[in-house]
Amino acid sequence: MDYDFTTVARLPLPDDNVAIATQTLEGGTRIHHNGQEFQLSHTILEGHRFAIAPISAEAPLLSWGLPFGYATRAIAPGDYVCNQKMIDSLSIRNLPFALPGTPNFSDKMAPYVLDEAAFRPGKRAPLHTNARHFFGYQRPGDRGVGTRNYIVVMGTTARTSGFARRLADMCRRGEVTSPLQKTYPNVDGIVAVTHTEGGESQTPNNIEMLLRTLAGFTVHPNIGAMLLVDYGTEAVTNEMLKTYMLREGYPLDDVVHRFYRLQEGFDADLASGAGIIKGWLESVNNVPRTEASLAHLKIALQCGGSDAFSGISGNPLAAYVAKEVIRYGGCANLAETDELIGSEAYVLQNVRDLATARTFLNTIERFKERVSWHGHSAEGNPSGGNNFRGLYNIAIKSIGAAMKRHPDVCLDYVINYSELMEKSGYYFMDSPGNDLESIAGQVASGSNMIFFVTGNGSITNFPFVPTIKIVTTTGRYEMLIKDMDVNAGAYLDGTPMETLGESMLDLTVDVASGERSVGEKAGHSQVSLWRDWKQTGPVDLDPFLTESELKSGEPIPIDAVPETQRSVPTTLQFRALQTEAGCRTDQVGLILPTSLCSGQIAQMIAHRCNERGIGEKQGISRFVALPHTEGCGVSGGRSEEIYTRTMIGHLTHPTVALGLLLEHGCEKTHNDHVRHEIQNLGISPERYGWASVQLDGGIDAVVEKVQDWFSETLADKPPVPVVDAGLEHLCIAVTSTGEVTEEVSQSLMQLTHGIVVAGGTVVVPANAAFVSHGTRRAPTTLAYGQRVEKNGFHVMETPTDQPTETLTGLGATGVDMALAHIVGAPLQSHVMVPLIQVSTDATTQANYGADLDLGSADVDDLLALIVEVASRQYTPKLHGKGNTDFQLTRGLLGISM
């Protein structure tokens, strides 16, 4: 086929030597460009690049006039330009055409050097002489003007996430008061803010950043009232946060708030929390929207699921509107430090002063150094979804990302993650490229509006700040029209940028004044803070690499004892579900999100499947989803191996009758990644369902598709019979928290010994407090999340002592349930695997007795309870009440990127 260049490709700048295909072009296609004709060497995907001029070996490949790689051999016009990472990334995508066999350019980048002698201060865009307004919520003191008016329940650490979600859910469902919008029209909602941080016993390395972020959330202008929840015993507490806020001058007294300690039992604390919120509703509702200058708008500039067109249409459009907001006296905030590596020359074309330029470059170097401590390179950022859509490496991704700064806009300030923006202007905020972690910092810095640019069609939203989603191409906009706000692809189709920019500015004012964005109408949101990192300087990485390897899987021998001394009868039985694969304690339907961005959609689907009663006749007890924070925006290597192993462990869990993988569509660990990994394990992908939020047409479409798949797949399955089964069919985790007595330790070891001798399986985490000194020195038989293959006694490695991370790893081993002896605050149960919580500690019983399943460690009592749970005759209290969580460890070398 023959095409004129302008109909099938685009050059970001005229002097570029490679072009971007605006549609998939078959190999052999002839292109006419500037009086010359050339033929494409291979089929080229939409968004991928081909040469339009001869490029000699070692010469730079240019986009936006900036180098993103260097030719490793001569490249002719029409050649598909590709690096090794792109070839590797696309090789698992099952494409219907051949890829180039070898790369023709390398990713080497010359370090940017600031020419201080030639530096000249930048110029700010002139302010508008006319005023423009929106209608917002004027807050007292220096808190600013809100675009929304929310009541927030925030878990101060990960330990109270389940409580915060349950309380907010009660409020949303009308269990606390009548429907909000009818009775309290000025209250936009009651939402939970939960996160992964502060849940370990030791002070985290990101403590300053964590406190600053929580403080920023608390005083945010979109907050009408804030309930902060802790146990008071965590490594990070409400008292620490309050002290920090007062010391740093946060206007805490200008916020309706309450620091609340959980100490009455789950139900009683829910009732107390609900009472506090109910008492706030009238006063929060009495704050009206009033006219406010656009100088009070603070825009977070974000991109996610980026593609080759992000830097041509979507990011320049966001930059245009941000420029206009700044000209009215407002703020804009650019972030994602590692996604500006390679674009330094463009970012610093217009900067306030030399000190700001130096701070910007130092921030990038600091980020790269921290990543290197964990054995990674920040240049490895682009995800598989980025690669698929034409972003080959960090340089080309960064150059496009930098287009969120309009050339007329001066970089005024460089700030730390979640540091407050106190003056008008354009900011750069240090953050990882992980979209959600970056957004959290921008919100904490004061952003009351988010512009989110996406090429693939990311559906990200934040709980209490509206997001305007800008998609880069008309084709994606039409595919996801119910989930996107703005079609920046219209620019590629011929609409002038100024026309699109003025239209989007009008939309921004409308949304700031209360019109709901598309994401708000969809009703889902996510929060993830910049996760803690484990290394604080250069270290020998070899021991960490060895520690995370798969273990032998061979159980630890337990000596047989005479039958008269056994505490566990070998004839003990439970009522099992007899499936084709064996005896099971439960049968669930699992929607497994392959990354953080599809987690909330998976949860929505599970809820709807349960409401419809899908699979009830076939013995499916419930549908569950496992939302998490991983799968994108994080380093590869060992942490990705841990992630993949743990997710596949849950997918293949004995209680999962039917599982489906739900990808967002642009993540590192997309469906094809998981499919490739399970095939390597000898598991057929045909056993599972597969769906994509983006490729299946958006939220509504994928929700219907998944529900239909479960309904159709289960339609012809007969009910599962119930039979008596012995302990050899049972796999249980046994653990403990806090200081345990010798009596409790012996009881739990006796329980473990008895179940194993009876033919069953017990998995103990290496961080369990009850384990005897001798056993603690025994080698771990399972890596974190490694599935049990042989019955017996196993010890699973635990990279951290974070309880939810430990339970998540245990879940992946295949345990049917877990039993924990508790000293102190109760634990959040695993979402899918029930957790029995017992305690003999008097203080624990006094404070949390209502949440405990048993106040004894007697082996007979424990066994009786285990059999009841295994027989589905008893549901552990906190598990049944929804005090659950799911959190993956990143090990000791994982880090946000």
Coordinates of N, CA and C in Angstrom, one line a residue, residues 81 133 165 254 656:
V81 N 12.4 1.4 14.2 CA 13.4 1.6 15.2 C 13.0 0.9 16.5
H133 N -13.6 33.3 37.9 CA -14.0 32.7 39.2 C -14.6 31.3 39.0
R165 N -12.3 1.6 56.0 CA -13.2 1.3 54.9 C -14.6 0.8 55.3
D254 N -8.0 24.8 62.4 CA -8.9 25.3 61.4 C -9.7 24.2 60.7
V656 N -10.2 -21.6 45.4 CA -10.7 -20.9 44.2 C -11.3 -21.9 43.2

